[in-house]
Structures are given as structure tokens and as C-alpha cells.
XYZ file of C-alpha atoms in Angstrom:
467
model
C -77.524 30.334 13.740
C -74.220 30.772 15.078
C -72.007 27.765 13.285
C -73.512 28.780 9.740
C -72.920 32.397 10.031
C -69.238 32.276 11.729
C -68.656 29.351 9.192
C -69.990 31.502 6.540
C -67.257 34.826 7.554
C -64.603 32.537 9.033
C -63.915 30.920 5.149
C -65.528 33.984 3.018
C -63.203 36.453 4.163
C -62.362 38.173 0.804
C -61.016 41.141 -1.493
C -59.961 42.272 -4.932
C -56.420 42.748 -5.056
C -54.854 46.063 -5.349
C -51.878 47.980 -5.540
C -48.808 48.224 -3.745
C -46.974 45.633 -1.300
C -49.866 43.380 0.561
C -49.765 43.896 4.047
C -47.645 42.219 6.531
C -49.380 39.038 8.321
C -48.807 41.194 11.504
C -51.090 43.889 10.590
C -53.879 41.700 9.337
C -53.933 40.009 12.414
C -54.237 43.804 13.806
C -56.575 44.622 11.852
C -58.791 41.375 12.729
C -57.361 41.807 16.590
C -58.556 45.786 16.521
C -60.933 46.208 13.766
C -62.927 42.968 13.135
C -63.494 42.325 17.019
C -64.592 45.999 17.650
C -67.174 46.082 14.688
C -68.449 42.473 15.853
C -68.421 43.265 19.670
C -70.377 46.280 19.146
C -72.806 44.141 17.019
C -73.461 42.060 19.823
C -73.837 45.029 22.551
C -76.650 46.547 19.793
C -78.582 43.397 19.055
C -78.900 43.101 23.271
C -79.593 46.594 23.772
C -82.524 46.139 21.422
C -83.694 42.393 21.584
C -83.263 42.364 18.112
C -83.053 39.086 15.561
C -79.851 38.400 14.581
C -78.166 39.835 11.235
C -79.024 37.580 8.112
C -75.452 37.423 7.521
C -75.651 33.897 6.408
C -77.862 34.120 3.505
C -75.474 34.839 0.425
C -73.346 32.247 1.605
C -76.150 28.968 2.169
C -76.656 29.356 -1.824
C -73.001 29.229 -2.069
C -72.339 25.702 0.080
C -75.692 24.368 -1.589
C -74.520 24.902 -5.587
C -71.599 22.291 -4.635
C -74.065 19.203 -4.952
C -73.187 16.162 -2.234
C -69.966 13.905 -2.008
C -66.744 14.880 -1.437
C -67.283 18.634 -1.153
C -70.936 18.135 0.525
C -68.832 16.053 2.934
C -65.805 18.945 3.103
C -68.493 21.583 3.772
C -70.300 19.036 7.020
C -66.774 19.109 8.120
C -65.404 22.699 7.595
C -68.674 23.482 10.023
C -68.096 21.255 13.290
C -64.834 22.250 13.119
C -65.239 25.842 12.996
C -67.854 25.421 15.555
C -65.468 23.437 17.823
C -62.725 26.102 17.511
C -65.120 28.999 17.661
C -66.785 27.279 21.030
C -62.685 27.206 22.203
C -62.748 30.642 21.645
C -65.320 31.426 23.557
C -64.074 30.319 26.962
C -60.990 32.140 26.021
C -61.923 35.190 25.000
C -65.385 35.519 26.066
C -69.300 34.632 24.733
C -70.306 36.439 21.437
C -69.007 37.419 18.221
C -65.701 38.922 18.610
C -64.491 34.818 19.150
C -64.978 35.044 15.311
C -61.923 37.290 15.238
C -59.992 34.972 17.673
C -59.897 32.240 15.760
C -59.110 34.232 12.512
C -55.785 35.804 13.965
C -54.553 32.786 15.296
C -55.731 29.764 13.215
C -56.073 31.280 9.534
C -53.856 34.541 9.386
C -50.755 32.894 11.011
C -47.095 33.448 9.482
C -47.311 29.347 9.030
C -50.061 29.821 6.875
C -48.205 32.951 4.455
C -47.183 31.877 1.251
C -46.065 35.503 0.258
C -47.273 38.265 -1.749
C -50.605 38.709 1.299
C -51.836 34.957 -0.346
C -52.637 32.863 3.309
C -53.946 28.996 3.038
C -55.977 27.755 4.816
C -54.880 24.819 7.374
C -56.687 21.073 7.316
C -56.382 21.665 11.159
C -59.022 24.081 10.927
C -62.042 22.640 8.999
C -60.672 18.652 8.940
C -60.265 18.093 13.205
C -61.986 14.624 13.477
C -63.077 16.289 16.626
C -60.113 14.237 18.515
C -57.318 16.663 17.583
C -56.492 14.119 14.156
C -56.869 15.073 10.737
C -59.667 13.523 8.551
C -57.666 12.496 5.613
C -60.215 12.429 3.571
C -61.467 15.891 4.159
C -57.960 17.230 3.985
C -57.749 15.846 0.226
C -61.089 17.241 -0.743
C -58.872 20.479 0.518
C -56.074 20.501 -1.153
C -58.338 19.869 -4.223
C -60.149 22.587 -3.835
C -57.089 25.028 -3.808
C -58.603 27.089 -1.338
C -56.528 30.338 -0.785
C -57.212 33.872 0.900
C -55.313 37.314 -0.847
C -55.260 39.873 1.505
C -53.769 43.265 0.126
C -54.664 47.179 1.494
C -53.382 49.610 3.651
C -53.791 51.245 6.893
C -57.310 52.084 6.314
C -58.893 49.498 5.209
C -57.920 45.611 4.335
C -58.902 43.597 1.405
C -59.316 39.870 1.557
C -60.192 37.766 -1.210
C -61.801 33.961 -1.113
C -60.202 32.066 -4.436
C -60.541 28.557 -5.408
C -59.420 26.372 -8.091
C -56.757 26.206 -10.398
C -57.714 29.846 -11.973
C -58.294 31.144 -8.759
C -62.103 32.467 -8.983
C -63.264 34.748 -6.306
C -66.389 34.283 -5.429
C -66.407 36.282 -2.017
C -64.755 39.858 -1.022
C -64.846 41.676 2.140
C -63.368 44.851 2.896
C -62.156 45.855 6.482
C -61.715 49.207 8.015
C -62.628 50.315 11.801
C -65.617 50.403 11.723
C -67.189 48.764 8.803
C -66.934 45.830 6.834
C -68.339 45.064 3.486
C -69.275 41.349 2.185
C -69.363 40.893 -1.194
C -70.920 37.219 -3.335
C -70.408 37.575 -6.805
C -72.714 34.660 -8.382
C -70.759 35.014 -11.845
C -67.416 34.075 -10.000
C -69.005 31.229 -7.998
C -70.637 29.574 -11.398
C -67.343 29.555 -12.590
C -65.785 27.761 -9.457
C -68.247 25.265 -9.291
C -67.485 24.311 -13.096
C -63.843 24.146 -12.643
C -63.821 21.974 -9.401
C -66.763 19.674 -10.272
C -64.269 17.803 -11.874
C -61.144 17.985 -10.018
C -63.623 16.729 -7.020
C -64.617 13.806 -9.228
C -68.467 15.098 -9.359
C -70.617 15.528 -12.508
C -71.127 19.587 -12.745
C -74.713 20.473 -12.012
C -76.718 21.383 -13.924
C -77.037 25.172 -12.721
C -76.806 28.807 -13.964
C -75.662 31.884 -11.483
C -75.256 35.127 -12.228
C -75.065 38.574 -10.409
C -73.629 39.846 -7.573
C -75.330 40.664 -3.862
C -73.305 42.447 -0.888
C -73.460 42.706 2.986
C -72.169 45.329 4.890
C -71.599 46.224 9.048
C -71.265 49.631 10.223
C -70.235 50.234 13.594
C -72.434 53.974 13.841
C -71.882 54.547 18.083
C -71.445 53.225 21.291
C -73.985 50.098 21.170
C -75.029 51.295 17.467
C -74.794 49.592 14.228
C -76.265 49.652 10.760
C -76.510 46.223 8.565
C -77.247 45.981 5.113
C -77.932 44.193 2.222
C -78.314 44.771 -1.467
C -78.373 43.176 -5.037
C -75.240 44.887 -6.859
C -75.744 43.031 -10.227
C -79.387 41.568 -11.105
C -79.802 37.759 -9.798
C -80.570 35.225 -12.203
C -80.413 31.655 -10.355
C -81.542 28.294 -12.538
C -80.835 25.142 -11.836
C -82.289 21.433 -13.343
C -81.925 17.941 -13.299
C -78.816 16.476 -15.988
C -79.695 16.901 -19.291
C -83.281 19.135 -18.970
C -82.811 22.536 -20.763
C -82.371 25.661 -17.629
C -85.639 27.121 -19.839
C -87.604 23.846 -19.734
C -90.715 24.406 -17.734
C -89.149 21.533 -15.221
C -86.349 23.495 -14.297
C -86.425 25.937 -10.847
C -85.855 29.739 -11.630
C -85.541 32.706 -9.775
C -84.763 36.506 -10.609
C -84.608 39.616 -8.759
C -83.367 43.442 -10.299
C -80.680 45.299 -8.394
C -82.164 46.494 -5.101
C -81.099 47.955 -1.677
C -83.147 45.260 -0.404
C -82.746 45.576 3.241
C -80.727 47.699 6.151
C -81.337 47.742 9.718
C -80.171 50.084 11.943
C -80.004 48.684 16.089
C -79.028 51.421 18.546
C -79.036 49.354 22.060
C -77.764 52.373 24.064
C -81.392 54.566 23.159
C -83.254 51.591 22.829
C -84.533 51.979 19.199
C -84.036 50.331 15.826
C -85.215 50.989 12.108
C -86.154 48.236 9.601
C -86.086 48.857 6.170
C -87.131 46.596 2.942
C -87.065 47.606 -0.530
C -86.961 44.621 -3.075
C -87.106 44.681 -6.275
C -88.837 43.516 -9.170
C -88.967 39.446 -8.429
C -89.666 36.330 -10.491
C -89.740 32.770 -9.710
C -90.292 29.832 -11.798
C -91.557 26.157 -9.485
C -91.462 23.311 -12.027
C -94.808 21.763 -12.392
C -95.856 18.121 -12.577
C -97.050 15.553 -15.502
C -100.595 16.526 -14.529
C -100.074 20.171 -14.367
C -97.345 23.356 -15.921
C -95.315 24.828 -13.805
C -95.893 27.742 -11.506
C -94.697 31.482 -12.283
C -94.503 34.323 -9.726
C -93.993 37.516 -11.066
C -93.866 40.104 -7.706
C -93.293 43.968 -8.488
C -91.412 44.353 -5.214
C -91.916 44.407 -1.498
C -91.384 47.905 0.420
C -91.606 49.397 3.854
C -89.807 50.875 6.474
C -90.642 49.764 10.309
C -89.394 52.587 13.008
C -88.968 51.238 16.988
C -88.615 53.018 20.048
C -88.841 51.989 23.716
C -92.152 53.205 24.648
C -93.195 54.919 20.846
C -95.574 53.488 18.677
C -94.355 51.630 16.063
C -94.672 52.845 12.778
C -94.787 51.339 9.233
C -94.518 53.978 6.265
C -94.540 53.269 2.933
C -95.550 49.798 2.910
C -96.381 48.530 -0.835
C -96.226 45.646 -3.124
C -94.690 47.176 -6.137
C -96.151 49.631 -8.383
C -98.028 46.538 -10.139
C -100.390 43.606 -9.327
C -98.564 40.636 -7.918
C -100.065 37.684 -10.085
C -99.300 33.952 -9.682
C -99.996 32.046 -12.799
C -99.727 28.679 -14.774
C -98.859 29.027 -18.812
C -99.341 32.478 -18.874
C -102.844 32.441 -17.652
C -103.113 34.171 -13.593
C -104.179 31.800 -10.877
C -103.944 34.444 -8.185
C -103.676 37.822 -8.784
C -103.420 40.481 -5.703
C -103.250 44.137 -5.587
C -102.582 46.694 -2.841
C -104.254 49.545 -2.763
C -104.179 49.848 -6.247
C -106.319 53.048 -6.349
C -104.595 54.849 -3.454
C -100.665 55.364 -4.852
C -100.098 51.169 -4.289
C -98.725 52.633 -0.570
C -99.831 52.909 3.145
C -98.268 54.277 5.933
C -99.379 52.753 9.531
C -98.966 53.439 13.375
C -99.821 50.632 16.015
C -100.330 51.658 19.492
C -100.363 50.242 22.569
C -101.925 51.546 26.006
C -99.837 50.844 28.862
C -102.819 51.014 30.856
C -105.634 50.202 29.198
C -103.949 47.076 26.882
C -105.881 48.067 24.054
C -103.736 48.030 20.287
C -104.801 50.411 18.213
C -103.843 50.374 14.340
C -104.079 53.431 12.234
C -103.707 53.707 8.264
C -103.405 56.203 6.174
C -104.562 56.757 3.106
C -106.248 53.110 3.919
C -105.880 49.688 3.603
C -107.551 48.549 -0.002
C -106.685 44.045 -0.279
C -107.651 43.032 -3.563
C -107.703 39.225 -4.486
C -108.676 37.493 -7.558
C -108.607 33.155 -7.388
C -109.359 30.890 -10.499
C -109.956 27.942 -9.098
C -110.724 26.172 -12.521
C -107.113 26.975 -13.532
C -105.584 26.041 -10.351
C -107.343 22.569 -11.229
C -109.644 22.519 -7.829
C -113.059 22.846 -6.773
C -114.292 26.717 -5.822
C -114.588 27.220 -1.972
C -118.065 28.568 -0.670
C -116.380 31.558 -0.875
C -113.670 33.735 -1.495
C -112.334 36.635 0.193
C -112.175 39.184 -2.655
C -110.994 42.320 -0.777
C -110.512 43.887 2.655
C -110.717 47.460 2.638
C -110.401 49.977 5.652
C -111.077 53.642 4.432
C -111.983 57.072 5.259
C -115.499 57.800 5.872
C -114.984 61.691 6.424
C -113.749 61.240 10.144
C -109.897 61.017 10.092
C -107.522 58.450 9.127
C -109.345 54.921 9.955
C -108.426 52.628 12.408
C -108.952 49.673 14.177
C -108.772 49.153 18.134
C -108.201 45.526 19.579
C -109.402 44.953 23.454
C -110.515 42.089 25.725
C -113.899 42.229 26.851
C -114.673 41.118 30.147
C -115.463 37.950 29.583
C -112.237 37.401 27.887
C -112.766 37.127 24.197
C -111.103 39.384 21.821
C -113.076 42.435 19.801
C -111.751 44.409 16.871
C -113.432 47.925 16.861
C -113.791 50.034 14.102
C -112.447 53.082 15.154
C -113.094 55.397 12.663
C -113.508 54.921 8.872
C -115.343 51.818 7.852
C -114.079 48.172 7.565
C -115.426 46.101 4.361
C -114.720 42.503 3.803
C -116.082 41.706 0.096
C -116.799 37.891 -0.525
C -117.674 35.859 -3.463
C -120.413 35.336 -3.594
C -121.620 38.230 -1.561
C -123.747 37.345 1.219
C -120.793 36.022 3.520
C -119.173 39.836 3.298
C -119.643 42.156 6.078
C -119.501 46.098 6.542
C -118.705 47.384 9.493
C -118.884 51.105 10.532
C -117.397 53.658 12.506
C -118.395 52.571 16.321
C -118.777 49.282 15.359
C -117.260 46.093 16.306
C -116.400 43.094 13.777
C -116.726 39.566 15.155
C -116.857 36.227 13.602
C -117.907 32.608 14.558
C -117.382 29.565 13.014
C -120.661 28.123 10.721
C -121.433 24.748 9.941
C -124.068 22.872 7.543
C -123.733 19.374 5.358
C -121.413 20.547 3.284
C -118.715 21.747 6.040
C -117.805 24.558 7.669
C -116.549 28.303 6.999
C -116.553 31.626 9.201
C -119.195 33.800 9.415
C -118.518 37.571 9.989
C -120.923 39.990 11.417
C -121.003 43.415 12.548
C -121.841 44.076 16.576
C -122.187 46.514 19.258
C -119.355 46.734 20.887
C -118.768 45.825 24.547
């Protein structure tokens, strides 16, 4: 993950200008030598301390290097990366293994008082993103460069520092990032980047594709304590992405859309000193449009949203609250008519919270819910233009039965195979047709076995006595 990411900040440092003089080349390179390496070392000190995944920092920016279509700049962007990956791996011995190399190379290969053209505006070198990996300049790449008019405004003060990403001949600015001690703030506006991609298509010699963008997303890094840091990211502006083949309408059912509404879609807060670490998601209202075939329409997703917050502790159980699927069914469909339509607990508030357990002795995970688990799913197989299974799964529901919040309790027998014990409440899985469903109460244990006749095979469920 490494090259993208550091890629991804190393060239999409960015800010909106703003008033007064921009600061001196010596105090962004403070700034980047103090502030930037603190935020970054912490980062890595948290995502050890917890043995989390690393930060999807890199996500705004793959849409970014993908909208620029192959040749020359495909070529730039292939380069750009093994260079950056060379110099950050350079870095590295220098200065140590981890993230704060990313601010190495920054203070002494971008923000250098070569690389000041006045008035905070820094270029950036061929040496960094053209080295033919021999210490020589691809002259090729360095062309495709200059082209580009790739610059970097930095302005701000002593609190915070601005840098802005521009390109082209009217300077767009697709990416902004704001610096202060301990936080820094990435910003993609999609509008900016359309615009970019327009202007340059043809300075690069490449047809313009055939692509809409608009909104605007951000990503943000909070230094919150010793080993402690909060990520984020969010959809500022509502996305609105199409894209099509020369010539075919961005509406046309062959071209590729997607949509999402403005969202704080998802922070994560890492604290490696106590050991813990929050998740939490809340997207939006979603669409997405696949292009079809000659045989068949295309495909439309329409999903309400996607929510939950996941709380971990060493030693705690984990716990999942809120978890939903919009305030809606989420319905795949073909022409307007649903293929697949699934709700979540659509008659308990479209929300569940959960707790999963393990024993430290025993080994056995236990999973509560409350108010209950309710799956719905509805398949037309006729529309999806394909023969009907022997069955469907048309709901799994754990509920009360009276006895407390239901649960289910997963063990090893001694024998070694795996059982799934109703704990309390009462676990349903509805078929169609009906005869391959199962109910399985309070004590009980659910188990399943693979059946086979002419026709094929499928799994049969059935309620037992547990071991």
C-alpha cells in the first residue's frame, strides 16, 4: 500500500490560497520537518499499538490517476510512482522505517529554495518522479511534466499551512491539504479535477474521455495523544461519477454511473497506548449504474446507506451498535423492475445493536442482538434471465422469544466439528419453497449437511440436541 498512498500525499499536497505574504520556504520545510512527521509518526506508533489496517488514505486519489486515460500521462503517473518509491525507500534508511520518510523527502526534494518560484508557488522537479532509476532523467516523462504545469501554492501562517495541487494552464486545483500540529486535512474536489482533465487532454495529445465528475470528498489526520489518532473521511459535496465509451451519451444505459449524498462516511479512532480503537461507517444514500449487454439492460443499485459503529478493546467484547442498511429496502434491479430486493429488519427501526464474546477459557463466541436480527430477501430469477434454484433463502431471523436479548453461542464439540447454539430467542431460516427452512429454539443447536439427489446438490439444515 505504501508507494500509492505516499505517492498519493507526496504530489497532492494542497491549499486554497489566502491572505497575506505566503510563507517563507524555510518554514514550510518546518512545518513538514515538525508538523507533518509528528502527525505521521504518531500514525504509525497507533496503527502498531492496535494491529490495525492501514488508513484508506489512498482512495480519493486512485480515481484521480485513473480519470487521466493511458499514454503519456498513464506513462507520467507509472513513473511519478517508482520514483517516489525509490526516494521514499532512500528515506527510509536515513531517517528510519515508517511514515515520517514521507516528510523527508518533502523538505528536501519538493519544498527546496531551488524549487521557489516566489509568491509560496514551488515546482515540482523531473528529478523526483522522472529518475530512470539510474540517477538520469527520462526525457520523455520530464516533457509529459512540463506539460502538465504541475505547481504547488503554499500560503498560511504559524498555525496552520495551506498547500494547493494546480495543473494546467488555468491552474485547477484539484487537491488541498491543510497543515497544523497536529492535524491535517485532505481535500479532492471532483469539479476541479473534471476541469483539469479537459484542459490537459489536449496539451498531452490525448482525446478527452468521455467522463463526468463532480463533488468534493475530504480526508483528515488528527494526532488526539501519545500513540492516538483519529482518521476520517467524508463526502463534502454529493458525488456524481459517469464515464462512457467516445461518442455514447453519460445517460445511455451503456455508460457506468455512480452517486453517493454528502456523508461522514467513515472515522476511525486507533489509541495504541490503551490498546483500543473505534470504527465508524455512515454512508449515505448510494446509486450505481453497471452497463448491461446486447442480451440484457443494464444493472441499477439503489442502496439507502450503510451504518454502524464497531468499539475494540484489549480483552472487551466487541461491540457493533447501530448497524443498518438505510432507512429503506436496498433493491437491485434491471429497467426499473427489482431483481433483488433486501431489507434489514424492516419491522424493528431498520437497526441492531450487537456484542460478540469470547471466553478465554472456554473458546466459545457468543453473539448477542438486540432488538434482533430480521434478513429479508426477495430474488426474481425470471428477470435476472436464469433458472430458479431449489430454493431460496428468503429470510434469517433471530428474535426474542420472552427470554432476553437472543443469541447465538459457537463451540467445538469434542469430536471437532463446529455447533451454533441457540442461546436464547429462536433462530428461523425461511426458504422458498418451505420445506428446506428450519426453526430452531432456545437450547437448541442448528447444524447442516450437504444433500444430494439427480438433480444436484444443496444444504440441508436441521435443528439438534446440542453436544
Amino acid at each position: 500500500m505504501r508507494p500509492g498512498l505516499y505517492a498519493a500525499l507526496g504530489l497532492g499536497l494542497a491549499s486554497l490560497a489566502a491572505c497575506g505574504s505566503p510563507p517563507e520556504p524555510t518554514a514550510v520545510r518546518r512545518g513538514l520537518r515538525d508538523d507533518l512527521a509528528f502527525i505521521l509518526r504518531t500514525t504509525d506508533a497507533a496503527i502498531s499499538g492496535t494491529d490495525a489496517a492501514a488508513l484508506p488514505l489512498e482512495r480519493a486519489m486512485s480515481l484521480v490517476e485513473g480519470q487521466l486515460g493511458g499514454g503519456a500521462s498513464a506513462g507520467l503517473a507509472a513513473k511519478a510512482q517508482h520514483a517516489l518509491t525509490r526516494r521514499l525507500d532512500r528515506a527510509d534508511a536515513e531517517a528510519g522505517e515508517g511514515l515520517e520518510s514521507l516528510a523527508t523527502v518533502l523538505e528536501t526534494e519538493v519544498f527546496t529554495d531551488a524549487n521557489h518560484q516566489g509568491d509560496g508557488i514551488y515546482t515540482i522537479p523531473a528529478s523526483l518522479v522522472c529518475d530512470d532509476g539510474t540517477g538520469a532523467i527520462d526525457a520523455g516523462c520530464a516533457d509529459t511534466l512540463a506539460s502538465l504545469q504541475l505547481r504547488i501554492v503554499v500560503s498560511g501562517d504559524d498555525d496552520v499551512l495551506h498547500f494547493g495541487l494546480q495543473l494546467g494552464p488555468s491552474h485547477n486545483q484539484p487537491l488541498t491539504l491543510d497543515l497544523r500540529h497536529t492535524e491535517l486535512d485532505l481535500g479532492v474536489d471532483l469539479d476541479e479535477t473534471s476541469q483539469a482533465i479537459a484542459e490537459l487532454a489536449p496539451i498531452l495529445g490525448e482525446a478527452a474521455p468521455n467522463l463526468s465528475l463532480a463533488g468534493a470528498l475530504h480526508l483528515g489526520l488528527e494526532v488526539l495523544g501519545d500513540a492516538h489518532v483519529g482518521a476520517r473521511f467524508g463526502i463534502d459535496r454529493s458525488i456524481a461519477v459517469a464515464f462512457a465509451e467516445p461518442g455514447v451519451a453519460l445517460t445511455a444505459d451503456s455508460a457506468v454511473r455512480f452517486g453517493s449524498a454528502v456523508a461522514d462516511v467513515f472515522s476511525i479512532d486507533l489509541d495504541g497506548a490503551a490498546g483500543r480503537g473505534q470504527v465508524a461507517v455512515a454512508l449515505g444514500s448510494t446509486t450505481a449504474h453497471i452497463p448491461g449487454d446486447a442480451a440484457d439492460a443494464g444493472l441499477d443499485l439503489d442502496l439507502p446507506g450503510v451504518t454502524t459503529t464497531v468499539d475494540l478493546a484489549a480483552g472487551q467484547p466487541v461491540t457493533f451498535t447501530r448497524v443498518g442498511l438505510g432507512d429503506r429496502s436496498t433493491v437491485l434491479s434491471r429497467a426499473g423492475q427489482p431483481l433483488i430486493t433486501v431489507d434489514l429488519n424492516r419491522d424493528l427501526g431498520r437497526r441492531f445493536d450487537a456484542t460478540y464474546v469470547i471466553d478465554p477459557v472456554s473458546g466459545v463466541e457468543t453473539v448477542t442482538v438486540e432488538p434482533g436480527l430480521d434478513l429479508r430477501i426477495s430474488t426474481d430469477h425470471a428477470a435476472l434471465g436464469e433458472p430458479a434454484p431449489r430454493f431460496d433463502v428468503t429470510q434469517v431471523s433471530l428474535q426474542a422469544d420472552g427470554g432476553g436479548a437472543p443469541a447465538l453461542a459457537a463451540s467445538t464439540t469434542s469430536n471437532g466439528s463446529e455447533q451454533v447454539q441457540v442461546v436464547s430467542g429462536q433462530l428461523v431460516i425461511a426458504t422458498n419453497p418451505a420445506e428446506y427452512g428450519v426453526t430452531v429454539a432456545a437450547g437448541s443447536c442448528l447444524a447442516s449437511a450437504e444433500a444430494s439427489d439427480a438433480t444436484g446438490t444443496w444444504t440441508q439444515w436441521s435443528s439438534i440436541t446440542c453436544e
